[in-house]
CSV table of N, CA and C and ligand atoms in Angstrom, one decimal:
chain,number,residue,atom,x,y,z
A,2,MET,N,0.8,-1.2,0.0
A,2,MET,CA,0.0,0.0,0.0
A,2,MET,C,0.9,1.3,0.0
A,3,ILE,N,1.9,1.3,0.9
A,3,ILE,CA,2.7,2.6,0.9
A,3,ILE,C,3.6,2.5,-0.3
A,4,GLY,N,3.9,3.7,-0.8
A,4,GLY,CA,4.8,3.9,-1.9
A,4,GLY,C,6.1,4.5,-1.5
A,5,ARG,N,6.5,5.5,-2.2
A,5,ARG,CA,7.8,6.1,-2.0
A,5,ARG,C,8.0,6.8,-0.6
A,6,LEU,N,9.2,6.8,-0.1
A,6,LEU,CA,9.5,7.6,1.0
A,6,LEU,C,9.5,9.1,0.6
A,7,ASN,N,8.5,9.9,1.0
A,7,ASN,CA,8.4,11.3,0.6
A,7,ASN,C,9.5,12.1,1.3
A,8,HIS,N,9.5,12.0,2.6
A,8,HIS,CA,10.6,12.7,3.4
A,8,HIS,C,10.8,12.1,4.8
A,9,VAL,N,11.9,12.4,5.4
A,9,VAL,CA,12.2,12.2,6.8
A,9,VAL,C,12.2,13.5,7.4
A,10,ALA,N,11.4,13.7,8.5
A,10,ALA,CA,11.4,15.0,9.2
A,10,ALA,C,12.3,15.0,10.4
A,11,ILE,N,13.1,16.0,10.6
A,11,ILE,CA,14.0,16.2,11.7
A,11,ILE,C,13.6,17.5,12.4
A,12,ALA,N,13.2,17.3,13.7
A,12,ALA,CA,12.8,18.5,14.5
A,12,ALA,C,14.1,19.1,15.2
A,13,VAL,N,14.1,20.4,15.1
A,13,VAL,CA,15.3,21.1,15.7
A,13,VAL,C,14.8,22.4,16.4
A,14,ARG,N,15.7,22.8,17.3
A,14,ARG,CA,15.3,24.1,18.0
A,14,ARG,C,15.7,25.3,17.1
A,15,ASP,N,16.8,25.1,16.3
A,15,ASP,CA,17.4,26.3,15.6
A,15,ASP,C,17.5,25.8,14.1
A,16,ILE,N,16.5,26.2,13.3
A,16,ILE,CA,16.4,25.7,11.9
A,16,ILE,C,17.5,26.4,11.1
A,17,ALA,N,17.9,27.6,11.4
A,17,ALA,CA,19.0,28.3,10.7
A,17,ALA,C,20.3,27.5,10.8
A,18,LYS,N,20.5,27.0,12.0
A,18,LYS,CA,21.7,26.3,12.3
A,18,LYS,C,21.7,24.9,11.5
A,19,ALA,N,20.5,24.2,11.6
A,19,ALA,CA,20.4,22.9,11.0
A,19,ALA,C,20.5,23.1,9.4
A,20,THR,N,19.9,24.2,8.9
A,20,THR,CA,19.9,24.4,7.5
A,20,THR,C,21.4,24.6,7.0
A,21,ALA,N,22.1,25.3,7.8
A,21,ALA,CA,23.5,25.6,7.5
A,21,ALA,C,24.3,24.3,7.5
A,22,VAL,N,24.0,23.4,8.4
A,22,VAL,CA,24.7,22.1,8.5
A,22,VAL,C,24.4,21.3,7.2
A,23,TYR,N,23.2,21.3,6.8
A,23,TYR,CA,22.8,20.5,5.5
A,23,TYR,C,23.4,21.2,4.3
A,24,ARG,N,23.3,22.5,4.3
A,24,ARG,CA,23.8,23.3,3.1
A,24,ARG,C,25.3,23.3,3.0
A,25,ASP,N,26.0,23.7,4.1
A,25,ASP,CA,27.4,24.0,4.1
A,25,ASP,C,28.3,22.8,4.4
A,26,THR,N,27.9,22.0,5.4
A,26,THR,CA,28.7,20.9,5.8
A,26,THR,C,28.4,19.7,4.9
A,27,LEU,N,27.1,19.4,4.6
A,27,LEU,CA,26.8,18.2,3.9
A,27,LEU,C,26.6,18.5,2.4
A,28,GLY,N,26.6,19.8,2.0
A,28,GLY,CA,26.6,20.2,0.6
A,28,GLY,C,25.3,19.9,-0.1
A,29,ALA,N,24.2,20.0,0.6
A,29,ALA,CA,22.9,19.7,0.0
A,29,ALA,C,22.2,21.0,-0.5
A,30,GLN,N,21.2,20.8,-1.3
A,30,GLN,CA,20.4,21.9,-1.8
A,30,GLN,C,19.3,22.1,-0.8
A,31,VAL,N,19.1,23.3,-0.3
A,31,VAL,CA,18.0,23.6,0.7
A,31,VAL,C,17.1,24.6,0.2
A,32,SER,N,15.8,24.6,0.7
A,32,SER,CA,14.8,25.6,0.3
A,32,SER,C,14.9,26.7,1.3
A,33,GLU,N,14.1,27.8,1.0
A,33,GLU,CA,13.9,28.8,2.0
A,33,GLU,C,13.1,28.3,3.1
A,34,LYS,N,13.2,29.0,4.3
A,34,LYS,CA,12.3,28.7,5.4
A,34,LYS,C,10.9,29.2,5.2
A,35,VAL,N,10.0,28.3,5.5
A,35,VAL,CA,8.6,28.7,5.3
A,35,VAL,C,7.8,28.5,6.6
A,36,ALA,N,7.1,29.6,7.1
A,36,ALA,CA,6.3,29.4,8.2
A,36,ALA,C,5.0,28.7,7.9
A,37,GLN,N,4.6,27.7,8.7
A,37,GLN,CA,3.4,26.9,8.5
A,37,GLN,C,2.5,27.1,9.7
A,38,PRO,N,1.9,28.3,9.9
A,38,PRO,CA,1.2,28.6,11.1
A,38,PRO,C,0.1,27.6,11.4
A,39,ALA,N,-0.5,27.0,10.4
A,39,ALA,CA,-1.6,26.0,10.6
A,39,ALA,C,-1.1,24.7,11.3
A,40,HIS,N,0.2,24.5,11.2
A,40,HIS,CA,0.9,23.3,11.7
A,40,HIS,C,1.8,23.6,12.9
A,41,GLY,N,1.9,24.9,13.2
A,41,GLY,CA,2.8,25.2,14.4
A,41,GLY,C,4.2,24.9,14.2
A,42,VAL,N,4.7,25.0,13.0
A,42,VAL,CA,6.1,24.8,12.7
A,42,VAL,C,6.5,25.7,11.5
A,43,SER,N,7.9,25.9,11.5
A,43,SER,CA,8.5,26.4,10.2
A,43,SER,C,9.3,25.3,9.6
A,44,THR,N,9.3,25.3,8.3
A,44,THR,CA,10.0,24.2,7.6
A,44,THR,C,11.0,24.7,6.6
A,45,VAL,N,12.0,23.8,6.5
A,45,VAL,CA,13.0,24.0,5.4
A,45,VAL,C,13.1,22.6,4.8
A,46,PHE,N,13.1,22.5,3.4
A,46,PHE,CA,13.2,21.2,2.8
A,46,PHE,C,14.6,21.1,2.2
A,47,VAL,N,15.3,19.9,2.5
A,47,VAL,CA,16.5,19.6,1.9
A,47,VAL,C,16.2,18.6,0.8
A,48,ASN,N,16.6,19.0,-0.4
A,48,ASN,CA,16.3,18.2,-1.6
A,48,ASN,C,17.4,17.3,-1.9
A,49,LEU,N,17.2,16.0,-1.8
A,49,LEU,CA,18.1,14.9,-2.1
A,49,LEU,C,17.7,14.3,-3.4
A,50,PRO,N,18.6,13.6,-4.1
A,50,PRO,CA,18.2,13.0,-5.4
A,50,PRO,C,17.0,12.0,-5.2
A,51,ASN,N,16.9,11.3,-4.1
A,51,ASN,CA,15.9,10.2,-4.0
A,51,ASN,C,14.8,10.5,-3.0
A,52,THR,N,14.9,11.6,-2.2
A,52,THR,CA,13.9,11.9,-1.2
A,52,THR,C,14.2,13.3,-0.7
A,53,LYS,N,13.5,13.7,0.4
A,53,LYS,CA,13.7,15.0,1.0
A,53,LYS,C,13.9,14.8,2.5
A,54,ILE,N,14.6,15.8,3.1
A,54,ILE,CA,14.6,15.9,4.6
A,54,ILE,C,13.8,17.2,4.9
A,55,GLU,N,12.9,17.0,5.8
A,55,GLU,CA,12.1,18.2,6.2
A,55,GLU,C,12.6,18.6,7.6
A,56,LEU,N,13.2,19.8,7.7
A,56,LEU,CA,13.6,20.3,8.9
A,56,LEU,C,12.5,21.1,9.5
A,57,LEU,N,12.2,20.8,10.8
A,57,LEU,CA,11.1,21.4,11.5
A,57,LEU,C,11.6,22.2,12.7
A,58,GLU,N,11.1,23.4,12.9
A,58,GLU,CA,11.4,24.3,14.0
A,58,GLU,C,10.0,24.7,14.6
A,59,PRO,N,9.9,24.7,16.0
A,59,PRO,CA,8.6,25.2,16.5
A,59,PRO,C,8.2,26.6,16.1
A,60,LEU,N,6.9,26.8,15.9
A,60,LEU,CA,6.4,28.1,15.6
A,60,LEU,C,5.2,28.3,16.6
A,61,GLY,N,5.3,29.3,17.4
A,61,GLY,CA,4.3,29.6,18.4
A,61,GLY,C,4.4,28.8,19.6
A,62,ASP,N,3.5,29.1,20.6
A,62,ASP,CA,3.6,28.5,21.9
A,62,ASP,C,3.1,27.0,22.0
A,63,ASN,N,2.2,26.7,21.1
A,63,ASN,CA,1.6,25.4,21.1
A,63,ASN,C,2.0,24.5,20.0
A,64,SER,N,3.3,24.6,19.7
A,64,SER,CA,3.8,23.8,18.5
A,64,SER,C,3.7,22.3,18.9
A,65,PRO,N,3.3,21.5,18.0
A,65,PRO,CA,3.2,20.1,18.2
A,65,PRO,C,4.6,19.4,18.4
A,66,ILE,N,5.6,20.1,18.1
A,66,ILE,CA,7.0,19.5,18.3
A,66,ILE,C,7.7,20.0,19.6
A,67,ASN,N,7.0,20.8,20.4
A,67,ASN,CA,7.6,21.3,21.6
A,67,ASN,C,8.0,20.1,22.5
A,68,LYS,N,7.0,19.2,22.7
A,68,LYS,CA,7.2,18.1,23.6
A,68,LYS,C,8.4,17.2,23.2
A,69,PHE,N,8.4,17.0,21.9
A,69,PHE,CA,9.5,16.2,21.3
A,69,PHE,C,10.9,16.8,21.6
A,70,LEU,N,10.9,18.1,21.5
A,70,LEU,CA,12.2,18.8,21.7
A,70,LEU,C,12.6,18.9,23.2
A,71,GLU,N,11.6,18.8,24.1
A,71,GLU,CA,11.9,18.8,25.5
A,71,GLU,C,12.6,17.5,25.8
A,72,LYS,N,12.2,16.4,25.1
A,72,LYS,CA,12.8,15.1,25.4
A,72,LYS,C,14.1,14.9,24.6
A,73,SER,N,14.2,15.6,23.5
A,73,SER,CA,15.4,15.5,22.6
A,73,SER,C,15.9,16.9,22.3
A,74,PRO,N,16.5,17.5,23.3
A,74,PRO,CA,16.9,18.9,23.1
A,74,PRO,C,17.9,19.2,21.9
A,75,ASP,N,18.6,18.2,21.5
A,75,ASP,CA,19.5,18.4,20.4
A,75,ASP,C,18.8,18.2,19.0
A,76,GLY,N,17.5,17.8,19.1
A,76,GLY,CA,16.8,17.5,17.9
A,76,GLY,C,16.9,16.1,17.6
A,77,GLY,N,16.1,15.7,16.5
A,77,GLY,CA,16.2,14.2,16.1
A,77,GLY,C,15.1,13.9,15.1
A,78,ILE,N,15.1,12.7,14.7
A,78,ILE,CA,14.1,12.3,13.7
A,78,ILE,C,12.7,12.3,14.3
A,79,HIS,N,11.8,13.0,13.7
A,79,HIS,CA,10.5,13.2,14.3
A,79,HIS,C,9.4,12.3,13.6
A,80,HIS,N,9.5,12.2,12.3
A,80,HIS,CA,8.6,11.3,11.6
A,80,HIS,C,9.1,11.0,10.2
A,81,VAL,N,8.5,9.9,9.7
A,81,VAL,CA,8.8,9.6,8.3
A,81,VAL,C,7.5,9.7,7.5
A,82,CYS,N,7.6,10.1,6.2
A,82,CYS,CA,6.4,10.3,5.4
A,82,CYS,C,6.4,9.4,4.2
A,83,TYR,N,5.4,8.5,4.1
A,83,TYR,CA,5.2,7.6,3.0
A,83,TYR,C,4.1,8.1,2.1
A,84,GLU,N,4.3,7.9,0.8
A,84,GLU,CA,3.3,8.3,-0.2
A,84,GLU,C,2.2,7.2,-0.3
A,85,VAL,N,1.0,7.6,-0.5
A,85,VAL,CA,-0.1,6.6,-0.8
A,85,VAL,C,-0.9,7.2,-2.0
A,86,ASP,N,-1.5,6.3,-2.7
A,86,ASP,CA,-2.3,6.8,-3.9
A,86,ASP,C,-3.6,7.4,-3.5
A,87,ASP,N,-4.2,6.8,-2.4
A,87,ASP,CA,-5.6,7.2,-2.0
A,87,ASP,C,-5.6,7.2,-0.5
A,88,ILE,N,-5.6,8.4,0.1
A,88,ILE,CA,-5.4,8.6,1.5
A,88,ILE,C,-6.6,8.1,2.3
A,89,ILE,N,-7.8,8.2,1.8
A,89,ILE,CA,-9.0,7.8,2.4
A,89,ILE,C,-9.0,6.2,2.5
A,90,ALA,N,-8.7,5.6,1.4
A,90,ALA,CA,-8.6,4.2,1.3
A,90,ALA,C,-7.6,3.6,2.3
A,91,ALA,N,-6.4,4.3,2.3
A,91,ALA,CA,-5.3,3.9,3.2
A,91,ALA,C,-5.8,4.0,4.7
A,92,ARG,N,-6.4,5.2,5.0
A,92,ARG,CA,-6.9,5.4,6.4
A,92,ARG,C,-7.9,4.3,6.8
A,93,ASP,N,-8.8,4.0,5.9
A,93,ASP,CA,-9.9,3.0,6.2
A,93,ASP,C,-9.3,1.6,6.4
A,94,ARG,N,-8.3,1.3,5.6
A,94,ARG,CA,-7.7,0.0,5.7
A,94,ARG,C,-6.9,-0.1,7.1
A,95,LEU,N,-6.2,1.0,7.4
A,95,LEU,CA,-5.4,1.0,8.6
A,95,LEU,C,-6.3,0.9,9.9
A,96,LYS,N,-7.4,1.7,9.8
A,96,LYS,CA,-8.3,1.7,11.0
A,96,LYS,C,-9.0,0.3,11.1
A,97,ALA,N,-9.3,-0.3,10.0
A,97,ALA,CA,-9.9,-1.7,10.1
A,97,ALA,C,-8.9,-2.6,10.7
A,98,ALA,N,-7.6,-2.4,10.5
A,98,ALA,CA,-6.6,-3.2,11.1
A,98,ALA,C,-6.2,-2.9,12.5
A,99,GLY,N,-6.9,-1.9,13.1
A,99,GLY,CA,-6.8,-1.5,14.5
A,99,GLY,C,-5.7,-0.4,14.7
A,100,ALA,N,-5.2,0.2,13.7
A,100,ALA,CA,-4.2,1.3,13.8
A,100,ALA,C,-4.9,2.6,14.2
A,101,ARG,N,-4.2,3.4,15.0
A,101,ARG,CA,-4.7,4.6,15.5
A,101,ARG,C,-4.3,5.8,14.5
A,102,VAL,N,-5.3,6.5,14.1
A,102,VAL,CA,-5.0,7.7,13.3
A,102,VAL,C,-5.0,8.9,14.3
A,103,ILE,N,-4.0,9.8,14.2
A,103,ILE,CA,-4.0,10.9,15.2
A,103,ILE,C,-4.9,12.0,14.8
A,104,GLY,N,-5.6,12.6,15.8
A,104,GLY,CA,-6.5,13.7,15.6
A,104,GLY,C,-7.9,13.2,15.2
A,105,ASP,N,-8.6,13.9,14.4
A,105,ASP,CA,-10.0,13.6,14.1
A,105,ASP,C,-10.1,12.5,13.0
A,106,GLY,N,-9.0,12.1,12.5
A,106,GLY,CA,-9.0,11.1,11.4
A,106,GLY,C,-9.3,11.6,10.0
A,107,GLU,N,-9.5,12.9,9.9
A,107,GLU,CA,-9.7,13.5,8.6
A,107,GLU,C,-8.4,14.1,8.1
A,108,PRO,N,-8.0,13.9,6.8
A,108,PRO,CA,-6.8,14.4,6.3
A,108,PRO,C,-6.7,15.9,6.3
A,109,LYS,N,-5.5,16.4,6.6
A,109,LYS,CA,-5.3,17.9,6.6
A,109,LYS,C,-4.4,18.2,5.4
A,110,ILE,N,-4.3,19.4,5.1
A,110,ILE,CA,-3.4,19.8,4.0
A,110,ILE,C,-2.0,20.1,4.6
A,111,GLY,N,-1.1,19.3,4.1
A,111,GLY,CA,0.3,19.3,4.7
A,111,GLY,C,1.2,20.4,4.1
A,112,ALA,N,2.4,20.3,4.4
A,112,ALA,CA,3.4,21.3,4.0
A,112,ALA,C,3.6,21.4,2.5
A,113,HIS,N,3.2,20.3,1.8
A,113,HIS,CA,3.3,20.4,0.3
A,113,HIS,C,2.0,20.7,-0.4
A,114,GLY,N,1.0,21.1,0.4
A,114,GLY,CA,-0.3,21.4,-0.2
A,114,GLY,C,-1.1,20.1,-0.6
A,115,LYS,N,-0.7,19.0,0.0
A,115,LYS,CA,-1.4,17.7,-0.3
A,115,LYS,C,-2.0,17.1,1.0
A,116,PRO,N,-3.0,16.3,0.8
A,116,PRO,CA,-3.7,15.7,2.1
A,116,PRO,C,-2.7,14.8,2.8
A,117,VAL,N,-2.7,15.0,4.1
A,117,VAL,CA,-1.8,14.1,5.0
A,117,VAL,C,-2.6,13.6,6.2
A,118,LEU,N,-2.1,12.5,6.7
A,118,LEU,CA,-2.6,12.0,8.0
A,118,LEU,C,-1.4,11.5,8.8
A,119,PHE,N,-1.5,11.5,10.1
A,119,PHE,CA,-0.5,11.0,11.0
A,119,PHE,C,-1.0,9.8,11.7
A,120,LEU,N,-0.1,8.8,11.9
A,120,LEU,CA,-0.4,7.5,12.5
A,120,LEU,C,0.4,7.4,13.8
A,121,HIS,N,-0.3,6.7,14.8
A,121,HIS,CA,0.3,6.7,16.1
A,121,HIS,C,1.6,5.9,16.1
A,122,PRO,N,2.7,6.4,16.7
A,122,PRO,CA,3.9,5.7,16.8
A,122,PRO,C,3.8,4.3,17.5
A,123,LYS,N,2.9,4.2,18.4
A,123,LYS,CA,2.8,2.9,19.2
A,123,LYS,C,2.4,1.8,18.2
A,124,ASP,N,1.7,2.1,17.1
A,124,ASP,CA,1.3,1.1,16.2
A,124,ASP,C,2.3,0.8,15.1
A,125,PHE,N,3.3,1.6,15.0
A,125,PHE,CA,4.2,1.6,13.8
A,125,PHE,C,5.7,1.6,14.2
A,126,ALA,N,6.0,0.6,15.0
A,126,ALA,CA,7.4,0.4,15.4
A,126,ALA,C,8.1,1.6,16.1
A,127,GLY,N,7.3,2.3,16.9
A,127,GLY,CA,7.8,3.4,17.6
A,127,GLY,C,8.1,4.6,16.8
A,128,THR,N,7.5,4.7,15.6
A,128,THR,CA,7.9,5.8,14.7
A,128,THR,C,6.6,6.5,14.3
A,129,LEU,N,6.5,7.8,14.5
A,129,LEU,CA,5.4,8.6,14.0
A,129,LEU,C,5.4,8.6,12.5
A,130,VAL,N,4.3,8.2,11.9
A,130,VAL,CA,4.3,8.0,10.4
A,130,VAL,C,3.3,9.0,9.8
A,131,GLU,N,3.7,9.7,8.8
A,131,GLU,CA,2.8,10.6,8.0
A,131,GLU,C,2.5,9.9,6.7
A,132,LEU,N,1.3,9.9,6.3
A,132,LEU,CA,0.9,9.5,5.0
A,132,LEU,C,0.5,10.7,4.2
A,133,GLU,N,1.0,10.7,3.0
A,133,GLU,CA,0.7,11.8,2.0
A,133,GLU,C,0.2,11.3,0.7
A,134,GLN,N,-1.0,11.8,0.3
A,134,GLN,CA,-1.5,11.4,-1.0
A,134,GLN,C,-0.7,12.1,-2.0
A,135,ALA,N,0.0,11.3,-2.8
A,135,ALA,CA,1.0,11.9,-3.8
A,135,ALA,C,0.3,12.3,-5.0
B,205,LIG,CO1,6.2,15.7,7.2
């Protein structure tokens, strides 16, 4: 059911510093920083030949990544994003299998302007999983 790895998201306290590491130390192509107020984060995308890295920095007081950064002050891998052809069909299949969809279960428009859902890490090998309808 899942297709390509769309991105790996890394949460950081200082996105400018993390962007510089990817751009200058690792020699990667990076995007501009974009505020995503609806998601409580700012993002920078690192474009790799076969996938992307999504750098996330908290935006606002109620950022959903604040708790993660309290536990991992140096930052770390926050989620992985897999592409699916039909996000509603994928959600219904996963729910029927007993997996937990985070939030109200309805897809939201993600950082790429496409519908996304998040799946509970306890059901997926301890990893927060994002599904994106490609
Ligand atoms: Co993501």
